[in-house]
């Protein structure tokens, strides 16, 4: 209710000022007419001064008081007009005073909010150490007559507790807290070490971990040599130290936990993301196909082309998603392969079938051993490797140049190779192509889209199978991607 | 129109349902839709569709459960819609009684082909239960009664096991058949840990039937799941 009223009572400042000026002027003129030559300007000055220059709640009272007097004076003259102006001024002043009061309250509140915000921010940033020190300081300062200060040593920094904040201390004040924290022994006034200091410094921490120092300035100087009093502070410092240590352990545990949880979350997120993405993409792909069927032959070639490029982009998106999915699997878990003995022609054939649309413009030559070659593998993954290599070959070579797939046996290894007649890879880049997000030189890849993930996933998959993968420049131009897979299943599992 | 096959879609994604419906309407199939497993089960019970298209990831119940509950009384084909990389789910669904699957994303052509296969298998099952058939696709001809196989009119000689394998595939032509299914049918239930037999004999069969075994025309590999005999 009060709030609503105060809102009603506060017009904007310019309006207020003009009302004030006009009514003030009017008042002066009227009062002059009545012989009050000095009272008018004085009143006006008082009102303006109090409402503009007196800060906070006092401004409210002052302005209110002055305008009340002016109204009373005016009314005692029994001059209707002057009374009205006096009352107007009273109202205006009231408004201004109220405005000032509200602003004052808002500032107060925002300052408090700021303090709270800073405290919570620091609390999280300092992992709770600040909170511990702050509450210890608040409690102790209430209970003991001596002056206490708290220091934290963090790496090279020495921080001192000021209110709710930790601030780095000046260079010349570093020595004592630093020494105390490093050695774990008391120093400063009343001790053998640096006894010229103005306070006693005690280590803040346990026998295992020290976090900083507690300094004590006794109110009674003779207390510096009172061993019982020092003992009390030593116990306090140790207790705070224990709390700090528990906090540290909790934080460490939390962070390890967080890392593990984060990893789990990340992979499950990516997995469900890829599922959630695939579903709408299926809808899109299907709708495009239906559109194509509906457009029929009669439509403009441009429209067909547009649809064609949409579906090509879709294909790219889907392949990328498969790669991201595999990458998360290989990065987030200790990968356990589900290996089975598979005939190589099965995977080769399947990979070629998956990419048949994309490979349509390239003659594909496949050379397999005459006898059936069984290789232990997780077939879906090896298929993915072949899909990536074939996709790459198609991407980086001109249409109608052949792409060759060969599988043969060398010793106890099956050797797969995918060769193209593309632009090849520069010698100095050959070693790097399998690194994540590595994609050749910018001028070489212009207009060709990739994630730079494909080959790094191939490498991860092949190495998980106990094989190797390499890129070899091909005689007469082009590149050979060659990978090996062991023919025997390792018996040690 | 009323005799057109009735297809029940159980899929929670509206856009996929839209696409499926439009695609199925092009063939004048009648379409029923359910968003949830329960709803799908009760629709199936009231309308007895000719084919069920079932998404494995439903909000209210596991797709495998839906299959199991359906299969208590429902004999018509169930096609699974699932994502790549879920080979185990596919196998589990097929073991639970699903007839085939479509891997997202799939095209209209693929969808309609699978539905045709499903409807045809149903017809074939009803008409020729136990009766002799000659199966023919492209240049491949399999006479199940006479136990003779021809490729481009040339007879191919198969070993008894190869012929048995081919028979299982012919009986399920167009449908995926899991490695485990083939193993059980051909070698018997005792040999379940000999999965590589299936692959070796399939490779041998392919060498005899296919011109280019790395790019098969008839015996298609479904990586990680099983094999499919092309029937179109």
XYZ file of C-alpha atoms in Angstrom:
725
model
C 0.000 0.000 0.000
C 2.662 2.416 1.044
C 4.723 1.375 -1.874
C 1.942 2.071 -4.329
C 1.347 5.447 -2.740
C 4.953 6.474 -2.941
C 4.968 5.539 -6.581
C 2.013 7.781 -7.178
C 3.690 10.562 -5.293
C 6.841 10.553 -7.300
C 6.660 12.193 -10.707
C 9.801 12.391 -12.785
C 12.560 14.706 -11.610
C 12.319 17.326 -14.430
C 8.599 17.765 -13.798
C 9.268 18.111 -10.128
C 11.946 20.705 -10.635
C 9.822 22.823 -12.937
C 6.864 22.695 -10.562
C 9.167 23.610 -7.755
C 10.739 26.508 -9.665
C 7.378 27.867 -10.842
C 5.695 27.630 -7.499
C 8.777 29.063 -5.785
C 8.823 32.009 -8.180
C 5.141 32.566 -7.724
C 5.569 32.418 -3.957
C 8.389 34.955 -4.005
C 6.368 37.380 -6.125
C 3.308 36.989 -3.944
C 5.242 37.409 -0.723
C 6.962 40.464 -2.149
C 3.582 41.916 -2.941
C 2.700 41.444 0.714
C 5.872 42.979 2.054
C 7.726 39.790 2.898
C 10.738 40.615 0.749
C 13.213 38.285 2.335
C 11.029 35.437 3.519
C 10.232 34.183 0.019
C 13.786 33.694 -1.320
C 14.794 32.294 2.030
C 12.036 29.710 1.956
C 12.813 28.748 -1.596
C 16.475 28.428 -0.831
C 15.695 26.293 2.192
C 13.459 23.982 0.236
C 15.804 23.593 -2.698
C 18.811 23.192 -0.467
C 17.260 20.613 1.785
C 15.675 18.569 -0.946
C 18.622 18.614 -3.323
C 21.697 18.778 -1.161
C 20.851 17.060 2.088
C 21.362 13.388 1.563
C 19.235 10.572 2.822
C 16.530 10.584 5.404
C 17.700 13.887 6.894
C 16.814 15.617 3.620
C 13.331 14.261 3.998
C 12.901 15.735 7.462
C 14.532 19.055 6.688
C 12.562 19.653 3.523
C 9.377 18.576 5.206
C 10.011 20.879 8.147
C 10.828 23.911 6.074
C 7.839 23.488 3.807
C 5.579 22.987 6.814
C 6.772 26.268 8.275
C 6.223 28.018 4.966
C 2.715 26.606 4.726
C 1.933 27.653 8.267
C 3.291 31.133 7.667
C 1.244 31.404 4.543
C -1.880 30.265 6.293
C -1.370 32.703 9.144
C -1.572 35.496 6.596
C -4.952 34.157 5.599
C -4.137 34.857 1.983
C -5.828 32.171 -0.095
C -3.402 32.263 -2.980
C -0.317 32.189 -0.812
C -1.761 29.325 1.168
C -2.321 27.330 -1.987
C 1.212 27.934 -3.136
C 2.531 27.119 0.248
C 0.654 23.822 0.205
C 1.816 23.094 -3.328
C 5.366 23.658 -2.255
C 4.767 21.421 0.695
C 3.534 18.672 -1.600
C 6.382 19.071 -4.025
C 8.940 19.061 -1.289
C 7.356 16.028 0.192
C 7.660 14.286 -3.142
C 11.288 15.201 -3.549
C 12.072 14.188 -0.022
C 10.287 10.898 -0.531
C 12.167 10.345 -3.760
C 15.435 10.962 -2.025
C 14.470 8.649 0.773
C 13.617 5.847 -1.634
C 16.814 6.337 -3.556
C 18.725 6.248 -0.326
C 17.032 3.007 0.639
C 17.755 1.523 -2.771
C 21.409 2.418 -2.489
C 21.537 0.852 0.935
C 19.917 -2.284 -0.387
C 22.132 -2.537 -3.397
C 25.180 -2.071 -1.233
C 24.028 -4.885 0.964
C 23.309 -7.001 -2.084
C 26.755 -6.178 -3.395
C 28.362 -7.328 -0.160
C 26.373 -10.541 -0.192
C 27.212 -11.114 -3.795
C 30.897 -10.528 -3.193
C 30.860 -12.835 -0.245
C 29.213 -15.660 -2.129
C 31.429 -15.135 -5.137
C 34.529 -15.224 -2.996
C 33.244 -18.190 -1.115
C 32.912 -20.229 -4.248
C 36.158 -18.966 -5.688
C 38.143 -19.662 -2.579
C 36.601 -23.063 -2.142
C 35.165 -22.222 1.216
C 38.456 -21.167 2.816
C 37.336 -17.579 2.962
C 34.050 -18.572 4.542
C 35.872 -20.524 7.206
C 38.287 -17.707 7.965
C 35.531 -15.140 7.920
C 33.337 -16.994 10.349
C 36.319 -17.802 12.570
C 37.312 -14.126 12.564
C 33.802 -12.923 13.336
C 33.394 -15.289 16.246
C 36.873 -14.737 17.685
C 36.842 -10.965 17.406
C 33.676 -10.894 19.436
C 35.131 -13.136 22.109
C 38.714 -11.927 22.609
C 40.067 -8.488 23.465
C 43.172 -8.850 21.306
C 43.493 -7.839 17.650
C 43.574 -10.787 15.286
C 44.504 -10.991 11.624
C 44.317 -13.918 9.265
C 46.673 -14.695 6.390
C 46.376 -17.289 3.642
C 49.359 -18.387 1.585
C 48.324 -19.428 -1.924
C 51.248 -20.206 -4.153
C 53.256 -17.009 -4.383
C 50.488 -14.879 -3.017
C 49.952 -13.943 0.585
C 46.401 -12.855 1.244
C 45.044 -11.114 4.291
C 41.455 -11.210 5.443
C 39.831 -7.764 5.222
C 36.183 -7.960 6.221
C 34.703 -10.379 3.733
C 37.573 -10.247 1.290
C 41.034 -11.654 0.890
C 43.496 -9.090 -0.374
C 47.164 -9.520 -1.262
C 49.421 -7.964 1.365
C 52.121 -5.411 0.640
C 55.586 -6.633 -0.152
C 57.111 -5.550 3.174
C 54.429 -7.358 5.180
C 54.957 -10.714 3.506
C 57.951 -11.938 5.461
C 56.348 -13.016 8.712
C 53.250 -14.847 7.487
C 55.358 -16.468 4.767
C 58.030 -17.642 7.198
C 55.514 -18.900 9.742
C 53.588 -20.796 7.110
C 56.715 -22.372 5.621
C 58.422 -23.365 8.865
C 55.380 -24.062 11.006
C 56.900 -22.162 13.916
C 55.728 -19.098 15.774
C 57.481 -15.800 15.033
C 57.247 -12.079 15.677
C 56.822 -10.250 18.915
C 57.396 -12.384 21.993
C 59.419 -15.011 20.070
C 63.081 -15.470 19.118
C 62.415 -14.817 15.436
C 61.874 -11.272 14.176
C 60.875 -10.165 17.620
C 60.791 -6.533 16.495
C 57.427 -7.088 14.783
C 54.265 -5.575 16.210
C 52.389 -8.858 16.515
C 52.770 -12.530 17.275
C 52.462 -14.764 14.216
C 51.297 -18.338 14.563
C 51.070 -20.960 11.800
C 47.526 -21.642 10.610
C 47.230 -25.333 9.823
C 47.799 -28.873 10.964
C 51.050 -30.807 11.236
C 50.587 -32.037 7.655
C 49.291 -28.954 5.905
C 49.789 -25.328 6.675
C 47.569 -22.795 4.970
C 48.715 -19.459 6.345
C 49.183 -17.551 9.568
C 47.262 -16.028 12.435
C 48.625 -12.803 13.870
C 47.818 -11.621 17.383
C 48.274 -8.113 18.771
C 47.688 -8.424 22.514
C 45.867 -5.558 24.107
C 48.054 -5.992 27.155
C 51.721 -6.079 25.973
C 52.743 -8.318 28.876
C 50.571 -11.047 27.337
C 53.176 -11.534 24.598
C 55.229 -13.429 27.151
C 52.321 -15.325 28.709
C 52.772 -18.914 27.493
C 49.226 -19.929 28.497
C 47.686 -17.172 26.403
C 49.877 -18.127 23.453
C 48.846 -21.751 23.880
C 45.193 -20.740 23.562
C 45.886 -19.022 20.265
C 47.990 -21.925 19.040
C 45.058 -24.262 19.700
C 42.716 -21.918 17.893
C 45.093 -21.723 14.921
C 45.302 -25.506 14.820
C 41.543 -25.877 14.955
C 41.058 -23.449 12.109
C 43.783 -25.339 10.281
C 41.922 -28.594 10.687
C 38.768 -27.036 9.324
C 40.718 -25.698 6.364
C 42.194 -29.133 5.761
C 38.798 -30.825 5.826
C 37.586 -28.249 3.387
C 40.568 -28.888 1.124
C 39.912 -32.623 1.156
C 36.254 -32.093 0.423
C 37.145 -29.830 -2.459
C 39.685 -32.284 -3.854
C 37.230 -35.142 -3.579
C 34.534 -33.030 -5.104
C 36.721 -32.063 -8.020
C 37.711 -35.634 -8.791
C 34.096 -36.597 -8.533
C 33.106 -33.690 -10.671
C 35.593 -34.672 -13.355
C 34.291 -38.230 -13.427
C 30.665 -37.189 -13.372
C 31.361 -34.589 -16.005
C 32.932 -37.192 -18.242
C 29.979 -39.513 -17.789
C 27.545 -36.712 -18.382
C 29.399 -35.570 -21.458
C 29.326 -38.913 -23.167
C 25.738 -39.673 -22.293
C 24.786 -36.195 -23.382
C 26.519 -36.638 -26.707
C 24.933 -40.007 -27.156
C 21.432 -38.797 -26.541
C 22.170 -35.680 -28.552
C 23.151 -37.750 -31.527
C 20.001 -39.809 -31.111
C 17.896 -36.696 -30.801
C 19.559 -35.166 -33.824
C 19.208 -38.265 -35.903
C 15.473 -38.429 -35.400
C 14.688 -34.994 -36.863
C 17.256 -35.586 -39.595
C 15.389 -38.733 -40.551
C 12.260 -36.653 -40.808
C 14.045 -34.060 -42.940
C 15.590 -36.629 -45.218
C 12.300 -38.408 -45.705
C 10.444 -35.194 -46.399
C 13.025 -34.165 -48.974
C 12.644 -37.469 -50.737
C 8.885 -37.134 -50.763
C 9.251 -33.602 -52.123
C 11.536 -34.886 -54.859
C 8.996 -37.510 -55.799
C 6.227 -34.908 -55.865
C 8.236 -32.425 -57.896
C 8.769 -35.094 -60.505
C 10.502 -34.554 -63.805
C 8.451 -31.504 -64.721
C 10.062 -29.148 -62.249
C 12.988 -26.827 -62.852
C 16.473 -28.295 -62.614
C 17.298 -25.638 -60.007
C 14.744 -27.018 -57.612
C 16.070 -30.526 -58.044
C 19.565 -29.227 -57.489
C 18.515 -27.434 -54.331
C 16.960 -30.560 -52.923
C 19.984 -32.566 -53.964
C 22.335 -30.253 -52.089
C 20.121 -30.348 -49.013
C 20.304 -34.112 -48.948
C 24.059 -34.048 -49.537
C 24.523 -31.733 -46.588
C 22.337 -34.034 -44.558
C 24.514 -36.969 -45.433
C 27.522 -34.999 -44.275
C 25.816 -34.136 -40.986
C 24.974 -37.744 -40.356
C 28.494 -38.991 -41.080
C 29.883 -36.329 -38.788
C 27.532 -37.424 -36.060
C 28.703 -41.008 -36.358
C 32.260 -39.784 -36.004
C 31.560 -37.653 -32.967
C 29.742 -40.548 -31.402
C 32.662 -42.911 -31.925
C 35.098 -40.332 -30.671
C 33.227 -39.948 -27.412
C 33.120 -43.676 -27.031
C 36.865 -43.918 -27.539
C 37.692 -41.001 -25.315
C 35.348 -41.575 -22.441
C 35.573 -45.277 -21.716
C 38.200 -47.898 -21.590
C 37.046 -49.301 -24.854
C 36.114 -52.935 -24.831
C 35.824 -54.098 -28.397
C 33.216 -56.667 -29.293
C 35.408 -58.510 -31.745
C 34.207 -61.302 -33.981
C 35.862 -63.037 -36.869
C 34.451 -61.391 -39.970
C 35.075 -62.019 -43.662
C 36.741 -58.867 -45.019
C 34.449 -58.786 -48.052
C 31.498 -58.281 -45.690
C 32.828 -55.033 -44.267
C 34.317 -53.786 -47.508
C 31.085 -54.483 -49.357
C 29.004 -52.881 -46.676
C 31.155 -49.720 -46.561
C 30.937 -49.350 -50.329
C 27.184 -49.836 -50.145
C 26.801 -47.177 -47.421
C 28.667 -44.676 -49.575
C 27.329 -45.817 -52.949
C 25.657 -42.497 -53.661
C 28.714 -40.464 -52.824
C 31.042 -42.752 -54.745
C 28.816 -42.852 -57.818
C 31.123 -40.626 -59.874
C 34.266 -42.627 -59.083
C 35.073 -46.034 -60.531
C 35.706 -48.287 -57.528
C 38.180 -51.126 -57.856
C 38.153 -53.766 -55.156
C 40.873 -56.390 -54.843
C 40.424 -59.090 -52.207
C 42.339 -62.316 -51.551
C 41.076 -65.344 -53.484
C 40.405 -67.348 -50.375
C 37.998 -66.187 -47.707
C 39.888 -63.991 -45.267
C 38.499 -63.874 -41.738
C 39.736 -61.031 -39.531
C 38.811 -60.487 -35.891
C 37.212 -57.064 -35.561
C 34.243 -55.100 -34.398
C 32.748 -54.920 -37.847
C 30.699 -51.740 -37.402
C 33.856 -49.852 -36.401
C 36.024 -51.139 -39.236
C 33.187 -50.329 -41.589
C 33.280 -46.802 -40.212
C 37.029 -46.576 -40.849
C 36.508 -47.648 -44.443
C 33.605 -45.230 -44.849
C 35.761 -42.378 -43.567
C 38.690 -43.269 -45.815
C 36.482 -43.675 -48.873
C 34.640 -40.469 -48.100
C 37.974 -38.714 -47.802
C 39.210 -40.178 -51.074
C 36.057 -39.016 -52.840
C 36.300 -35.603 -51.233
C 39.887 -34.867 -52.165
C 39.980 -36.285 -55.669
C 38.338 -35.278 -58.909
C 35.250 -37.088 -60.214
C 35.909 -40.056 -62.503
C 39.326 -40.749 -60.995
C 39.449 -44.291 -59.655
C 39.416 -45.206 -55.980
C 41.003 -48.553 -55.153
C 40.395 -50.778 -52.169
C 42.771 -53.618 -51.549
C 43.027 -56.203 -48.793
C 45.894 -58.692 -48.537
C 47.754 -60.732 -45.944
C 51.265 -59.791 -44.844
C 52.677 -62.062 -42.159
C 50.197 -62.166 -39.289
C 48.462 -58.989 -40.370
C 45.640 -58.183 -42.746
C 46.577 -55.075 -44.684
C 43.832 -52.806 -45.978
C 44.523 -49.912 -48.319
C 42.367 -47.220 -49.852
C 44.086 -45.348 -52.686
C 43.014 -42.335 -54.643
C 44.361 -40.188 -57.461
C 43.616 -36.981 -55.602
C 45.842 -34.028 -54.972
C 47.822 -35.897 -52.335
C 49.149 -34.722 -49.019
C 52.293 -32.635 -48.579
C 55.181 -34.655 -47.131
C 55.461 -32.534 -44.030
C 51.758 -33.029 -43.298
C 51.723 -36.811 -43.626
C 52.400 -37.389 -39.950
C 49.802 -34.908 -38.789
C 46.729 -35.931 -40.743
C 45.589 -38.254 -37.977
C 45.618 -35.544 -35.360
C 42.298 -34.255 -34.175
C 40.922 -31.232 -36.052
C 43.804 -31.390 -38.530
C 42.651 -30.512 -42.006
C 45.419 -29.704 -44.415
C 46.255 -26.190 -45.543
C 43.441 -23.696 -45.991
C 44.015 -23.270 -49.721
C 43.844 -27.027 -50.193
C 40.559 -27.495 -48.455
C 38.626 -24.571 -49.792
C 35.121 -25.618 -50.628
C 35.568 -29.009 -49.025
C 33.829 -29.558 -45.802
C 35.160 -31.685 -43.013
C 35.331 -31.799 -39.275
C 38.936 -32.903 -39.079
C 37.699 -35.748 -36.938
C 37.404 -38.563 -39.434
C 41.022 -39.610 -39.607
C 41.686 -39.245 -35.892
C 38.782 -41.596 -35.268
C 40.163 -44.046 -37.811
C 43.431 -44.011 -35.921
C 41.719 -44.558 -32.568
C 39.695 -47.473 -33.936
C 42.617 -49.169 -35.665
C 44.900 -48.800 -32.672
C 42.236 -50.186 -30.368
C 42.260 -53.250 -32.638
C 46.022 -53.572 -32.242
C 46.802 -52.340 -35.741
C 48.470 -49.305 -37.281
C 47.378 -46.730 -39.832
C 49.424 -44.471 -42.066
C 49.131 -42.152 -45.023
C 51.572 -42.757 -47.886
C 52.116 -40.557 -50.940
C 51.283 -42.500 -54.058
C 53.534 -42.760 -57.065
C 51.997 -40.849 -59.929
C 49.904 -38.669 -57.607
C 47.357 -39.310 -54.919
C 47.405 -40.834 -51.485
C 47.314 -44.342 -50.057
C 45.752 -44.838 -46.648
C 46.952 -48.142 -45.293
C 45.925 -49.871 -42.108
C 46.647 -53.234 -40.587
C 44.631 -55.545 -38.367
C 46.094 -58.549 -36.524
C 44.828 -61.892 -37.842
C 45.029 -63.629 -34.488
C 42.881 -62.698 -31.536
C 45.165 -61.934 -28.606
C 44.597 -64.702 -26.114
C 45.300 -62.639 -23.022
C 42.052 -60.794 -23.692
C -9.671 -48.813 -50.724
C -10.900 -50.630 -47.671
C -8.846 -53.618 -48.667
C -5.650 -51.593 -48.711
C -3.162 -52.832 -46.121
C -3.493 -51.189 -42.734
C -0.267 -49.964 -41.195
C 0.114 -48.978 -37.558
C 2.854 -46.446 -36.744
C 4.014 -46.359 -33.125
C 6.431 -43.420 -32.926
C 6.598 -40.495 -30.510
C 8.218 -38.007 -32.916
C 5.527 -36.064 -34.729
C 7.748 -35.194 -37.704
C 8.745 -38.777 -38.299
C 5.093 -39.763 -38.105
C 4.252 -37.078 -40.650
C 6.905 -38.307 -43.007
C 5.900 -41.940 -42.554
C 2.249 -41.134 -43.103
C 2.925 -39.129 -46.287
C 5.206 -41.839 -47.608
C 2.695 -44.603 -46.878
C -0.181 -42.621 -48.381
C 1.667 -42.500 -51.706
C 1.028 -46.245 -51.857
C -2.583 -45.803 -50.686
C -1.935 -47.770 -47.526
C -4.278 -47.050 -44.651
C -2.455 -45.567 -41.678
C -3.034 -45.632 -37.918
C -0.841 -43.643 -35.549
C 0.103 -43.981 -31.912
C 2.487 -41.827 -29.904
C 3.033 -44.235 -27.077
C 3.555 -47.935 -26.552
C 0.356 -48.481 -24.562
C -1.726 -46.599 -27.082
C -0.099 -48.618 -29.870
C -0.885 -51.900 -28.159
C -4.540 -51.039 -27.726
C -4.827 -49.770 -31.324
C -3.239 -52.996 -32.548
C -5.733 -54.993 -30.499
C -8.740 -53.103 -31.880
C -7.739 -52.808 -35.539
C -5.340 -55.753 -36.124
C -3.054 -53.972 -38.616
C -1.205 -55.750 -41.430
C 2.155 -54.250 -40.470
C 3.395 -52.464 -37.361
C 6.134 -49.817 -37.621
C 7.621 -49.474 -34.147
C 10.142 -46.963 -32.845
C 12.389 -48.516 -30.204
C 12.729 -45.329 -28.161
C 9.223 -44.652 -26.853
C 8.522 -42.406 -23.871
C 6.320 -44.741 -21.857
C 7.696 -48.236 -22.384
C 10.627 -50.110 -23.835
C 10.180 -51.017 -27.499
C 11.281 -54.594 -26.777
C 8.424 -54.862 -24.261
C 5.958 -53.671 -26.882
C 7.164 -56.406 -29.236
C 6.880 -59.063 -26.540
C 3.354 -58.009 -25.592
C 2.292 -57.850 -29.236
C 3.775 -61.220 -30.074
C 1.587 -62.956 -27.505
C -1.228 -62.868 -30.050
C -0.114 -60.762 -33.024
C 1.328 -62.608 -36.038
C 1.675 -59.884 -38.688
C 5.099 -58.330 -39.388
C 6.658 -55.821 -36.971
C 9.270 -53.435 -38.374
C 11.622 -51.652 -36.000
C 12.848 -48.081 -36.461
C 16.197 -47.604 -34.740
C 19.445 -45.659 -34.905
C 22.834 -46.739 -36.167
C 25.169 -47.983 -33.511
C 22.347 -49.808 -31.758
C 23.124 -53.202 -33.266
C 22.515 -54.925 -29.944
C 19.087 -53.352 -29.620
C 18.268 -54.466 -33.130
C 19.315 -58.019 -32.405
C 17.339 -57.991 -29.162
C 14.278 -56.686 -31.004
C 14.622 -59.318 -33.732
C 15.023 -62.025 -31.091
C 11.921 -60.734 -29.316
C 9.903 -61.301 -32.460
C 10.381 -58.276 -34.701
C 10.645 -59.130 -38.382
C 12.995 -56.477 -39.652
C 14.391 -53.058 -38.966
C 15.050 -49.739 -40.624
C 18.081 -47.774 -39.554
C 17.510 -44.056 -39.073
C 17.892 -42.175 -41.262
C 16.145 -44.206 -43.934
C 14.737 -43.153 -47.254
C 11.244 -43.471 -48.632
C 12.389 -46.115 -51.083
C 13.886 -48.232 -48.342
C 10.804 -47.850 -46.171
C 8.389 -48.855 -48.902
C 10.600 -51.750 -49.970
C 10.618 -53.130 -46.414
C 6.859 -52.763 -46.156
C 6.367 -54.534 -49.469
C 8.609 -57.349 -48.271
C 6.711 -57.566 -45.011
C 3.349 -57.708 -46.767
C 4.592 -60.193 -49.340
C 6.108 -62.491 -46.722
C 2.815 -62.484 -44.958
C 0.965 -63.427 -48.133
C 3.535 -66.065 -48.975
C 3.392 -67.513 -45.505
C -0.354 -67.819 -45.729
C -0.555 -69.260 -49.209
C 2.399 -71.599 -49.371
C 2.657 -72.968 -45.883
C 4.777 -76.048 -46.433
C 4.237 -75.939 -50.200
C 7.077 -75.965 -52.712
C 8.267 -72.758 -54.264
C 10.707 -71.491 -56.765
C 12.307 -68.304 -55.563
C 13.700 -65.977 -58.184
C 15.361 -62.596 -57.979
C 17.485 -61.091 -60.724
C 19.516 -63.942 -62.179
C 19.247 -66.062 -59.040
C 16.767 -68.925 -59.046
C 16.312 -71.298 -56.139
C 14.092 -74.354 -56.469
C 13.548 -75.417 -52.891
C 11.822 -78.707 -53.719
C 14.274 -79.886 -56.315
C 17.149 -78.453 -54.245
C 18.638 -76.805 -57.313
C 20.144 -73.348 -57.629
C 20.773 -71.362 -60.808
C 22.663 -68.138 -61.428
C 21.978 -66.612 -64.829
C 20.563 -69.988 -65.958
C 23.712 -71.817 -64.985
C 23.359 -74.383 -62.276
C 25.465 -73.838 -59.169
C 26.361 -76.766 -56.953
C 26.050 -76.109 -53.244
C 27.090 -78.227 -50.295
C 24.212 -79.390 -48.063
C 25.029 -76.749 -45.451
C 25.245 -73.984 -48.041
C 21.898 -75.042 -49.414
C 20.357 -75.086 -45.964
C 21.676 -71.571 -45.326
C 20.260 -70.359 -48.608
C 16.915 -71.994 -47.804
C 16.630 -70.080 -44.544
C 17.420 -66.859 -46.356
C 14.971 -67.616 -49.175
C 12.215 -68.291 -46.668
C 12.946 -64.868 -45.181
C 13.745 -63.176 -48.478
C 14.068 -59.404 -48.185
C 14.244 -59.637 -44.411
C 17.282 -59.471 -42.203
C 18.219 -62.783 -40.610
C 20.517 -62.626 -37.589
C 23.674 -64.684 -37.328
C 22.165 -66.482 -34.358
C 18.984 -67.311 -36.230
C 20.958 -68.803 -39.122
C 23.139 -70.773 -36.750
C 20.167 -72.265 -34.931
C 18.303 -73.131 -38.123
C 21.251 -74.663 -39.936
C 23.481 -76.168 -37.268
C 20.933 -76.676 -34.518
C 20.530 -75.154 -31.075
C 23.599 -76.894 -29.621
C 26.086 -74.877 -31.650
C 25.320 -71.370 -30.433
C 28.941 -70.521 -29.629
C 30.059 -71.236 -33.192
C 28.911 -67.957 -34.689
C 31.889 -67.732 -37.022
C 30.565 -70.832 -38.900
C 27.800 -68.667 -40.255
C 30.183 -66.053 -41.547
C 32.552 -68.543 -43.127
C 29.800 -70.486 -44.889
C 28.095 -67.282 -45.990
C 31.357 -66.104 -47.486
C 31.619 -69.426 -49.319
C 28.046 -69.184 -50.545
C 28.662 -65.676 -51.741
C 31.686 -66.767 -53.729
C 29.497 -69.255 -55.569
C 26.498 -66.988 -56.162
C 27.954 -63.507 -56.616
C 29.956 -62.206 -59.560
C 31.689 -59.641 -57.363
C 31.582 -60.886 -53.768
C 32.751 -57.503 -52.458
C 29.756 -55.868 -54.086
C 27.050 -58.462 -53.619
C 23.823 -58.343 -55.577
C 21.922 -61.012 -53.618
C 23.533 -61.805 -50.277
C 23.719 -58.504 -48.456
C 25.571 -58.011 -45.177
C 23.936 -56.120 -42.341
C 27.068 -55.240 -40.405
C 26.937 -56.438 -36.825
C 23.461 -57.972 -37.212
C 23.231 -60.600 -39.916
C 22.378 -61.109 -43.579
C 19.611 -60.232 -45.953
C 18.714 -61.911 -49.221
C 17.731 -59.238 -51.719
C 14.356 -59.956 -53.231
C 13.846 -57.036 -55.570
